[in-house]
């Protein structure tokens, strides 16, 4: 039976859908404009893709604590408006004859930065909006929407470019951000924002010294130190949570190795093998429907076989299939090889992604969820940019097919980073007379409550467990 997630979730989902479709309709628009309008070199096009990704990640890095402390709907609306203004400047400059390569690079950085902040705020707000036992269903709907947009967007964008010119898809993308902001604005109800941490005193107040004499000496320094430490809080939390650390390393390496081959596949199929543009679009459009199928199946498979088992099987499977790209050849057999391999890969990703996204949200505390998600996105984008450059060099020294094969071989080892065994399900409720006690980041354990009243209170552990205690032995 379909899970009912409420009207506000429907509005958030609609906002996500319209902006995602706009993004995929405009997929490849900037490289196309750089080549056909600005007559940029191949190196300049590669630099536009990699530098925009890397600079956006660096710029977005300090935004995690900022997003955590602010109402998430306001952040999402602000980021959508920033993306709208930046993206809309491209068609305006084009029609005025003022468009330049530098403007494309700046817009790419602004859009990428705003997208990281938007995603972090949306993830934290989703955790606030949807009960924990429905997060998998919610993430599955986002995942399915993303893959349908991936399948439908590029062909539609190509048709629009053929009819109306090279910047029409950029204009459509800008309008999608504006519609997304209006959709988020329609959401009603409470919001979530983490309170600012109180200023801590490093120097303990002694019994002889009056408190009024200690305060002036200790109020300023810790605040500055706190701001500096806040930037690393997301990484610290991920590193100290055993399950999150392994999921983090697995996800950024898999996405980085897969994305590193995307430009090489373009060179191989469109350049060396001379595939027509419609065949190239077909090779990557049709398999994306597998992601939609996988996302729809994800919750059902988890219900039947358990979340950890499904995550492990789909995680291993998505790392096996990319090696099949080593067998690409010219002509129809090669086209079918690409379609089959990509369809199997994307279907496994459609199953895996909602599970890992749900586990990440459930293990992240509400007051740091946006920070953790932004740290995750920043790290992933930096790794992707670095591997794109490295694999570009490998393809130059060897060949695109050899570099693609090398990526497939390395992907075979990435499932070893998946969590070995964790209790993936959050307890649906706490029995009367008991309360949950936090023992480590992302972990909760039941213990008898000293109170006999009808309400529960959450108690934070002082982390006095032995150093050998596993951090992933109990569900969050």
Short mmCIF file of C-alpha atoms in Angstrom, two decimals:
data_model
loop_
_atom_site.label_atom_id
_atom_site.label_comp_id
_atom_site.label_asym_id
_atom_site.label_seq_id
_atom_site.Cartn_x
_atom_site.Cartn_y
_atom_site.Cartn_z
CA UNK A 1 0.00 0.00 0.00
CA UNK A 2 1.28 3.46 -0.88
CA UNK A 3 2.52 5.41 2.15
CA UNK A 4 0.73 8.74 2.69
CA UNK A 5 3.34 11.38 3.55
CA UNK A 6 1.14 14.46 3.77
CA UNK A 7 0.41 17.59 1.78
CA UNK A 8 3.55 19.44 2.86
CA UNK A 9 5.75 16.59 1.67
CA UNK A 10 3.89 16.71 -1.64
CA UNK A 11 4.77 20.40 -2.01
CA UNK A 12 8.42 19.75 -1.19
CA UNK A 13 8.46 16.84 -3.63
CA UNK A 14 6.86 18.99 -6.36
CA UNK A 15 9.47 21.72 -5.83
CA UNK A 16 12.24 19.13 -6.09
CA UNK A 17 10.67 17.60 -9.21
CA UNK A 18 10.34 20.84 -11.16
CA UNK A 19 13.91 21.96 -10.43
CA UNK A 20 15.27 18.48 -11.23
CA UNK A 21 13.49 18.38 -14.58
CA UNK A 22 14.82 21.87 -15.34
CA UNK A 23 18.36 20.77 -14.50
CA UNK A 24 18.21 17.72 -16.77
CA UNK A 25 16.56 19.62 -19.62
CA UNK A 26 19.59 21.93 -19.49
CA UNK A 27 22.04 19.02 -19.15
CA UNK A 28 25.15 19.76 -21.21
CA UNK A 29 23.96 23.28 -22.09
CA UNK A 30 27.06 25.09 -20.79
CA UNK A 31 29.58 22.91 -22.70
CA UNK A 32 27.40 23.27 -25.81
CA UNK A 33 27.32 27.07 -25.48
CA UNK A 34 31.07 27.14 -24.79
CA UNK A 35 31.78 25.18 -27.98
CA UNK A 36 29.21 26.54 -30.44
CA UNK A 37 28.80 30.12 -29.23
CA UNK A 38 32.13 30.99 -27.59
CA UNK A 39 34.27 28.60 -29.70
CA UNK A 40 36.15 27.34 -26.62
CA UNK A 41 38.82 24.65 -26.81
CA UNK A 42 38.36 21.13 -25.47
CA UNK A 43 40.59 21.97 -22.49
CA UNK A 44 38.47 25.05 -21.70
CA UNK A 45 35.30 22.95 -21.77
CA UNK A 46 36.84 20.37 -19.42
CA UNK A 47 38.03 23.17 -17.15
CA UNK A 48 34.52 24.65 -17.09
CA UNK A 49 33.13 21.33 -15.87
CA UNK A 50 35.83 20.45 -13.31
CA UNK A 51 36.65 23.92 -12.00
CA UNK A 52 33.01 24.86 -11.54
CA UNK A 53 32.46 21.67 -9.54
CA UNK A 54 35.56 22.09 -7.37
CA UNK A 55 35.25 25.83 -6.68
CA UNK A 56 31.55 25.45 -5.82
CA UNK A 57 32.43 22.73 -3.32
CA UNK A 58 35.11 24.87 -1.65
CA UNK A 59 32.87 27.93 -1.50
CA UNK A 60 29.98 25.87 -0.08
CA UNK A 61 32.12 24.27 2.64
CA UNK A 62 31.54 27.00 5.30
CA UNK A 63 27.80 27.03 4.59
CA UNK A 64 27.06 23.89 6.64
CA UNK A 65 26.95 25.57 10.09
CA UNK A 66 25.12 28.55 8.55
CA UNK A 67 22.40 26.32 7.12
CA UNK A 68 22.07 24.39 10.40
CA UNK A 69 21.28 27.56 12.38
CA UNK A 70 18.63 28.91 10.04
CA UNK A 71 15.09 27.97 9.15
CA UNK A 72 15.41 25.43 6.35
CA UNK A 73 12.54 26.68 4.17
CA UNK A 74 14.05 30.18 4.11
CA UNK A 75 17.41 28.74 3.08
CA UNK A 76 15.83 26.68 0.28
CA UNK A 77 13.92 29.69 -1.06
CA UNK A 78 17.02 31.89 -0.93
CA UNK A 79 19.15 29.28 -2.74
CA UNK A 80 16.49 28.81 -5.44
CA UNK A 81 16.33 32.57 -6.03
CA UNK A 82 20.14 32.76 -6.19
CA UNK A 83 20.20 29.97 -8.80
CA UNK A 84 17.39 31.66 -10.73
CA UNK A 85 19.18 35.03 -10.93
CA UNK A 86 22.55 33.49 -11.81
CA UNK A 87 21.18 31.15 -14.48
CA UNK A 88 18.83 33.75 -15.99
CA UNK A 89 21.81 36.05 -16.55
CA UNK A 90 23.13 33.70 -19.27
CA UNK A 91 20.29 34.10 -21.81
CA UNK A 92 20.12 37.83 -21.01
CA UNK A 93 23.84 38.26 -21.76
CA UNK A 94 23.50 36.06 -24.86
CA UNK A 95 20.75 38.20 -26.39
CA UNK A 96 22.71 41.38 -25.57
CA UNK A 97 25.87 39.96 -27.15
CA UNK A 98 27.80 40.13 -23.87
CA UNK A 99 28.13 36.45 -23.00
CA UNK A 100 31.65 35.31 -22.06
CA UNK A 101 33.43 32.20 -20.87
CA UNK A 102 34.14 33.84 -17.50
CA UNK A 103 30.42 34.43 -16.98
CA UNK A 104 29.68 30.77 -17.63
CA UNK A 105 32.32 29.80 -15.07
CA UNK A 106 30.95 32.23 -12.45
CA UNK A 107 27.37 31.08 -13.00
CA UNK A 108 28.50 27.46 -12.71
CA UNK A 109 30.14 28.20 -9.35
CA UNK A 110 27.14 30.13 -7.99
CA UNK A 111 24.66 27.48 -9.11
CA UNK A 112 26.80 24.67 -7.73
CA UNK A 113 27.25 26.39 -4.37
CA UNK A 114 23.54 27.16 -4.03
CA UNK A 115 22.68 23.59 -5.00
CA UNK A 116 24.85 22.18 -2.20
CA UNK A 117 23.23 24.49 0.36
CA UNK A 118 19.73 23.73 -0.97
CA UNK A 119 20.31 19.97 -0.81
CA UNK A 120 21.61 20.19 2.77
CA UNK A 121 18.65 22.29 3.91
CA UNK A 122 16.15 20.05 2.07
CA UNK A 123 17.59 16.90 3.66
CA UNK A 124 17.42 18.37 7.16
CA UNK A 125 13.89 19.61 6.55
CA UNK A 126 12.83 16.22 5.19
CA UNK A 127 13.99 14.62 8.45
CA UNK A 128 11.85 17.16 10.33
CA UNK A 129 8.85 16.77 8.02
CA UNK A 130 8.63 12.97 7.63
CA UNK A 131 8.52 10.37 10.46
CA UNK A 132 11.60 8.16 10.67
CA UNK A 133 9.79 5.01 9.59
CA UNK A 134 8.62 6.76 6.38
CA UNK A 135 11.98 8.23 5.35
CA UNK A 136 12.77 5.31 3.06
CA UNK A 137 9.50 5.80 1.16
CA UNK A 138 10.17 9.55 0.88
CA UNK A 139 13.73 9.06 -0.36
CA UNK A 140 12.47 6.46 -2.83
CA UNK A 141 10.11 9.01 -4.38
CA UNK A 142 12.88 11.57 -4.71
CA UNK A 143 15.13 8.94 -6.27
CA UNK A 144 12.47 7.81 -8.74
CA UNK A 145 11.75 11.39 -9.78
CA UNK A 146 15.45 12.02 -10.36
CA UNK A 147 15.84 9.03 -12.68
CA UNK A 148 12.71 9.81 -14.70
CA UNK A 149 14.01 13.37 -15.17
CA UNK A 150 17.38 11.93 -16.20
CA UNK A 151 15.66 9.83 -18.88
CA UNK A 152 13.28 12.48 -20.20
CA UNK A 153 15.20 15.73 -19.72
CA UNK A 154 18.17 15.48 -22.14
CA UNK A 155 16.12 14.36 -25.19
CA UNK A 156 13.59 17.14 -24.55
CA UNK A 157 16.40 19.64 -24.08
CA UNK A 158 18.04 18.53 -27.33
CA UNK A 159 14.77 19.03 -29.20
CA UNK A 160 14.32 22.51 -27.71
CA UNK A 161 17.87 23.50 -28.67
CA UNK A 162 17.28 22.28 -32.23
CA UNK A 163 14.09 24.35 -32.53
CA UNK A 164 14.84 27.51 -30.52
CA UNK A 165 18.60 27.86 -30.11
CA UNK A 166 21.38 27.05 -27.62
CA UNK A 167 20.25 29.07 -24.56
CA UNK A 168 16.58 28.11 -24.41
CA UNK A 169 17.24 25.20 -22.05
CA UNK A 170 19.21 27.49 -19.71
CA UNK A 171 16.19 29.80 -19.57
CA UNK A 172 13.93 26.81 -18.83
CA UNK A 173 16.27 25.78 -16.02
CA UNK A 174 16.18 29.29 -14.52
CA UNK A 175 12.39 29.29 -14.53
CA UNK A 176 12.37 25.87 -12.85
CA UNK A 177 14.29 27.33 -9.90
CA UNK A 178 11.75 30.13 -9.59
CA UNK A 179 8.88 27.62 -9.60
CA UNK A 180 10.73 25.54 -7.00
CA UNK A 181 11.00 28.58 -4.71
CA UNK A 182 7.26 29.20 -5.06
CA UNK A 183 6.58 25.54 -4.24
CA UNK A 184 8.67 25.68 -1.04
CA UNK A 185 6.95 28.96 -0.11
CA UNK A 186 3.58 27.13 -0.12
CA UNK A 187 4.69 24.68 2.59
CA UNK A 188 2.94 25.34 5.89
CA UNK A 189 3.69 24.35 9.46
CA UNK A 190 6.74 24.38 11.69
CA UNK A 191 10.33 24.67 10.55
CA UNK A 192 13.60 23.54 12.09
CA UNK A 193 16.75 25.47 12.99
CA UNK A 194 19.51 24.49 15.41
CA UNK A 195 20.06 26.99 18.23
CA UNK A 196 23.44 28.62 18.53
CA UNK A 197 25.71 26.72 20.87
CA UNK A 198 26.18 28.52 24.21
CA UNK A 199 29.58 30.01 24.86
CA UNK A 200 31.62 27.51 26.87
CA UNK A 201 34.15 28.52 29.48
CA UNK A 202 37.52 26.92 29.16
CA UNK A 203 38.78 28.15 32.51
CA UNK A 204 36.72 26.60 35.31
CA UNK A 205 35.35 29.00 37.87
CA UNK A 206 36.95 28.27 41.22
CA UNK A 207 35.14 28.52 44.49
CA UNK A 208 37.16 31.55 45.56
CA UNK A 209 36.85 33.54 42.32
CA UNK A 210 33.54 35.35 41.72
CA UNK A 211 31.75 34.39 38.52
CA UNK A 212 31.52 38.03 37.44
CA UNK A 213 35.30 38.26 37.20
CA UNK A 214 35.59 35.11 35.10
CA UNK A 215 33.01 35.98 32.43
CA UNK A 216 34.80 38.87 30.68
CA UNK A 217 38.00 36.85 30.30
CA UNK A 218 36.32 33.82 28.72
CA UNK A 219 33.44 35.06 26.56
CA UNK A 220 35.33 36.09 23.43
CA UNK A 221 37.87 33.40 22.63
CA UNK A 222 35.65 30.34 22.65
CA UNK A 223 33.23 31.91 20.17
CA UNK A 224 35.96 32.31 17.57
CA UNK A 225 37.24 28.84 18.27
CA UNK A 226 33.71 27.48 17.99
CA UNK A 227 33.28 29.04 14.53
CA UNK A 228 36.50 27.42 13.37
CA UNK A 229 35.63 24.04 14.81
CA UNK A 230 32.12 24.22 13.33
CA UNK A 231 33.60 23.96 9.84
CA UNK A 232 35.04 20.55 10.68
CA UNK A 233 32.13 19.30 12.78
CA UNK A 234 30.52 17.49 9.85
CA UNK A 235 33.68 15.54 9.06
CA UNK A 236 34.27 14.80 12.75
CA UNK A 237 30.81 13.35 13.13
CA UNK A 238 31.18 11.21 9.99
CA UNK A 239 34.61 9.94 11.05
CA UNK A 240 33.51 9.05 14.58
CA UNK A 241 30.44 7.11 13.43
CA UNK A 242 31.74 3.79 12.09
CA UNK A 243 28.78 3.08 9.80
CA UNK A 244 28.63 6.62 8.39
CA UNK A 245 32.38 6.64 7.80
CA UNK A 246 32.23 3.51 5.67
CA UNK A 247 29.15 4.70 3.78
CA UNK A 248 30.85 8.05 3.19
CA UNK A 249 34.03 6.52 1.76
CA UNK A 250 32.06 4.08 -0.36
CA UNK A 251 29.70 6.68 -1.80
CA UNK A 252 32.27 9.33 -2.71
CA UNK A 253 34.61 6.80 -4.34
CA UNK A 254 31.83 5.09 -6.34
CA UNK A 255 30.36 8.38 -7.55
CA UNK A 256 33.83 9.76 -8.31
CA UNK A 257 34.95 6.74 -10.33
CA UNK A 258 31.67 6.63 -12.27
CA UNK A 259 31.61 10.37 -13.00
CA UNK A 260 35.27 10.29 -14.08
CA UNK A 261 34.28 8.10 -17.05
CA UNK A 262 31.38 10.28 -18.28
CA UNK A 263 33.52 12.69 -20.37
CA UNK A 264 35.57 9.73 -21.64
CA UNK A 265 32.44 7.91 -22.81
CA UNK A 266 31.44 11.04 -24.72
CA UNK A 267 34.81 11.16 -26.44
CA UNK A 268 34.74 7.42 -27.16
CA UNK A 269 31.19 7.18 -28.49
CA UNK A 270 30.88 10.51 -30.30
CA UNK A 271 34.51 10.83 -31.40
CA UNK A 272 36.23 7.51 -32.02
CA UNK A 273 33.15 5.36 -32.72
CA UNK A 274 31.16 8.09 -34.52
CA UNK A 275 27.82 7.37 -32.88
CA UNK A 276 25.06 9.71 -34.10
CA UNK A 277 23.80 12.16 -31.49
CA UNK A 278 20.43 10.38 -31.23
CA UNK A 279 22.13 7.06 -30.49
CA UNK A 280 24.27 8.73 -27.83
CA UNK A 281 21.15 10.20 -26.20
CA UNK A 282 19.44 6.82 -26.42
CA UNK A 283 22.40 5.10 -24.76
CA UNK A 284 22.05 7.23 -21.63
CA UNK A 285 18.35 8.10 -21.67
CA UNK A 286 16.75 4.65 -21.80
CA UNK A 287 18.85 3.10 -18.96
CA UNK A 288 17.80 5.89 -16.60
CA UNK A 289 14.34 4.31 -16.47
CA UNK A 290 16.02 1.47 -14.56
CA UNK A 291 16.69 3.94 -11.76
CA UNK A 292 12.97 4.64 -11.49
CA UNK A 293 12.24 0.89 -11.33
CA UNK A 294 14.95 0.38 -8.70
CA UNK A 295 13.65 3.24 -6.56
CA UNK A 296 10.11 1.80 -6.67
CA UNK A 297 11.42 -1.63 -5.67
CA UNK A 298 13.72 -0.43 -2.90
CA UNK A 299 11.18 -0.20 -0.08
CA UNK A 300 9.53 -3.51 -1.05
CA UNK A 301 12.86 -5.33 -1.08
CA UNK A 302 13.78 -3.87 2.30
CA UNK A 303 10.46 -4.97 3.77
CA UNK A 304 11.00 -8.52 2.54
CA UNK A 305 14.76 -9.07 2.99
CA UNK A 306 15.91 -6.40 5.44
CA UNK A 307 17.65 -3.10 4.85
CA UNK A 308 21.22 -4.23 5.44
CA UNK A 309 21.02 -7.24 3.12
CA UNK A 310 19.46 -5.24 0.29
CA UNK A 311 22.03 -2.48 0.72
CA UNK A 312 24.95 -4.93 0.57
CA UNK A 313 23.62 -6.82 -2.48
CA UNK A 314 22.76 -3.67 -4.44
CA UNK A 315 26.04 -2.03 -3.35
CA UNK A 316 28.06 -4.96 -4.68
CA UNK A 317 26.01 -5.17 -7.87
CA UNK A 318 26.42 -1.49 -8.78
CA UNK A 319 30.20 -1.97 -8.54
CA UNK A 320 30.29 -5.05 -10.78
CA UNK A 321 28.43 -3.88 -13.88
CA UNK A 322 30.59 -0.84 -14.93
CA UNK A 323 33.37 -3.25 -15.94
CA UNK A 324 31.11 -4.29 -18.81
CA UNK A 325 31.87 -0.95 -20.50
CA UNK A 326 35.31 -2.38 -21.32
CA UNK A 327 33.58 -4.40 -24.06
CA UNK A 328 32.13 -1.43 -25.96
CA UNK A 329 32.67 -1.68 -29.71
CA UNK A 330 31.51 0.42 -32.69
CA UNK A 331 28.09 -0.13 -34.20
CA UNK A 332 24.81 -1.52 -32.87
CA UNK A 333 26.43 -4.24 -30.67
CA UNK A 334 28.38 -1.55 -28.85
CA UNK A 335 25.24 0.57 -28.45
CA UNK A 336 23.36 -2.38 -26.94
CA UNK A 337 26.29 -3.08 -24.62
CA UNK A 338 26.17 0.47 -23.28
CA UNK A 339 22.38 0.36 -22.82
CA UNK A 340 22.40 -3.00 -21.00
CA UNK A 341 25.36 -2.16 -18.74
CA UNK A 342 24.06 1.30 -17.86
CA UNK A 343 20.53 -0.06 -17.24
CA UNK A 344 21.81 -2.70 -14.79
CA UNK A 345 24.08 -0.19 -13.05
CA UNK A 346 21.40 2.46 -12.71
CA UNK A 347 18.77 -0.03 -11.50
CA UNK A 348 21.12 -1.10 -8.69
CA UNK A 349 21.77 2.55 -7.86
CA UNK A 350 18.02 3.16 -7.75
CA UNK A 351 17.70 0.44 -5.11
CA UNK A 352 20.80 1.43 -3.13
CA UNK A 353 20.53 5.23 -3.00
CA UNK A 354 17.27 5.57 -1.00
CA UNK A 355 18.56 3.07 1.57
CA UNK A 356 21.88 4.78 2.11
CA UNK A 357 20.25 8.25 2.11
CA UNK A 358 17.78 7.07 4.76
CA UNK A 359 20.51 5.56 6.93
CA UNK A 360 22.53 8.76 6.67
CA UNK A 361 19.57 10.91 7.74
CA UNK A 362 18.60 8.61 10.61
CA UNK A 363 22.12 8.56 12.03
CA UNK A 364 22.59 12.35 11.78
CA UNK A 365 21.28 14.39 14.74
CA UNK A 366 18.63 16.90 13.74
CA UNK A 367 20.67 19.92 14.84
CA UNK A 368 23.61 18.91 12.60
CA UNK A 369 21.87 17.20 9.69
CA UNK A 370 22.34 20.07 7.23
CA UNK A 371 26.01 20.40 8.18
CA UNK A 372 26.66 16.69 7.66
CA UNK A 373 24.85 16.67 4.30
CA UNK A 374 26.74 19.73 3.04
CA UNK A 375 30.06 18.19 4.14
CA UNK A 376 29.08 15.02 2.27
CA UNK A 377 28.23 16.94 -0.91
CA UNK A 378 31.37 19.07 -0.77
CA UNK A 379 33.61 16.03 -0.34
CA UNK A 380 31.87 14.14 -3.13
CA UNK A 381 32.17 17.01 -5.60
CA UNK A 382 35.84 17.59 -4.81
CA UNK A 383 36.61 13.90 -5.33
CA UNK A 384 34.64 13.89 -8.59
CA UNK A 385 36.51 16.94 -9.90
CA UNK A 386 39.90 15.46 -8.97
CA UNK A 387 39.15 12.08 -10.54
CA UNK A 388 37.84 13.73 -13.73
CA UNK A 389 41.20 15.44 -14.14
CA UNK A 390 43.18 12.28 -13.29
CA UNK A 391 41.16 10.11 -15.66
CA UNK A 392 41.49 12.72 -18.38
CA UNK A 393 45.27 12.44 -18.04
CA UNK A 394 45.06 8.62 -18.05
CA UNK A 395 42.97 8.69 -21.22
CA UNK A 396 45.54 10.99 -22.86
CA UNK A 397 48.43 8.70 -21.92
CA UNK A 398 46.61 5.48 -22.89
CA UNK A 399 43.14 5.62 -24.48
CA UNK A 400 39.59 6.46 -23.36
CA UNK A 401 38.61 2.77 -23.37
CA UNK A 402 41.65 1.80 -21.27
CA UNK A 403 40.87 4.52 -18.72
CA UNK A 404 37.22 3.44 -18.55
CA UNK A 405 38.33 -0.16 -17.97
CA UNK A 406 40.67 0.94 -15.18
CA UNK A 407 37.78 2.70 -13.44
CA UNK A 408 35.69 -0.49 -13.68
CA UNK A 409 38.48 -2.54 -12.11
CA UNK A 410 38.88 -0.14 -9.18
CA UNK A 411 35.12 -0.07 -8.61
CA UNK A 412 35.26 -3.80 -7.83
CA UNK A 413 37.00 -3.03 -4.54
CA UNK A 414 34.65 -0.29 -3.31
CA UNK A 415 32.00 -2.61 -1.73
CA UNK A 416 34.64 -3.64 0.82
CA UNK A 417 34.03 -0.24 2.41
CA UNK A 418 30.32 -0.90 3.05
CA UNK A 419 29.37 -1.43 6.72
CA UNK A 420 29.87 -5.07 7.67
CA UNK A 421 26.87 -5.38 9.91
CA UNK A 422 24.69 -2.72 11.50
CA UNK A 423 21.16 -2.64 12.80
CA UNK A 424 19.69 -0.51 10.06
CA UNK A 425 16.16 -0.02 11.40
CA UNK A 426 15.18 2.62 13.91
CA UNK A 427 12.96 1.33 16.75
CA UNK A 428 9.39 2.43 16.05
CA UNK A 429 8.71 3.37 19.65
CA UNK A 430 10.08 3.26 23.18
CA UNK A 431 8.21 1.09 25.72
CA UNK A 432 6.43 2.84 28.56
CA UNK A 433 8.72 3.45 31.51
CA UNK A 434 11.86 3.53 29.38
CA UNK A 435 13.77 6.23 27.56
CA UNK A 436 16.44 6.27 24.91
CA UNK A 437 20.02 7.11 25.84
CA UNK A 438 22.56 8.38 23.33
CA UNK A 439 25.84 6.47 23.48
CA UNK A 440 27.66 7.75 20.41
CA UNK A 441 26.89 9.91 17.39
CA UNK A 442 23.92 8.36 15.64
CA UNK A 443 23.25 5.67 18.29
CA UNK A 444 20.48 5.27 20.86
CA UNK A 445 19.97 2.57 23.47
CA UNK A 446 16.96 1.91 25.64
CA UNK A 447 17.37 2.04 29.39
CA UNK A 448 14.89 2.13 32.27
CA UNK A 449 13.70 5.61 33.09
CA UNK A 450 14.07 6.86 36.66
CA UNK A 451 10.69 8.55 36.23
CA UNK A 452 7.36 6.78 36.28
CA UNK A 453 5.37 9.52 34.62
CA UNK A 454 3.78 9.12 31.19
CA UNK A 455 6.34 11.18 29.30
CA UNK A 456 9.86 10.27 28.30
CA UNK A 457 12.99 12.34 28.43
CA UNK A 458 16.09 11.89 26.30
CA UNK A 459 19.41 11.63 28.14
CA UNK A 460 22.75 12.19 26.55
CA UNK A 461 25.57 9.78 27.41
CA UNK A 462 28.89 11.22 28.54
CA UNK A 463 30.78 8.87 26.22
CA UNK A 464 32.36 6.93 29.04
CA UNK A 465 32.18 3.62 27.17
CA UNK A 466 35.45 1.67 26.73
CA UNK A 467 37.49 2.57 23.69
CA UNK A 468 36.84 -0.81 22.12
CA UNK A 469 33.05 -0.37 22.12
CA UNK A 470 31.57 -0.58 18.61
CA UNK A 471 29.88 2.60 17.47
CA UNK A 472 27.52 0.88 15.10
CA UNK A 473 26.17 -1.91 17.26
CA UNK A 474 22.83 -0.26 17.99
CA UNK A 475 20.31 1.51 15.80
CA UNK A 476 19.79 5.19 15.96
#
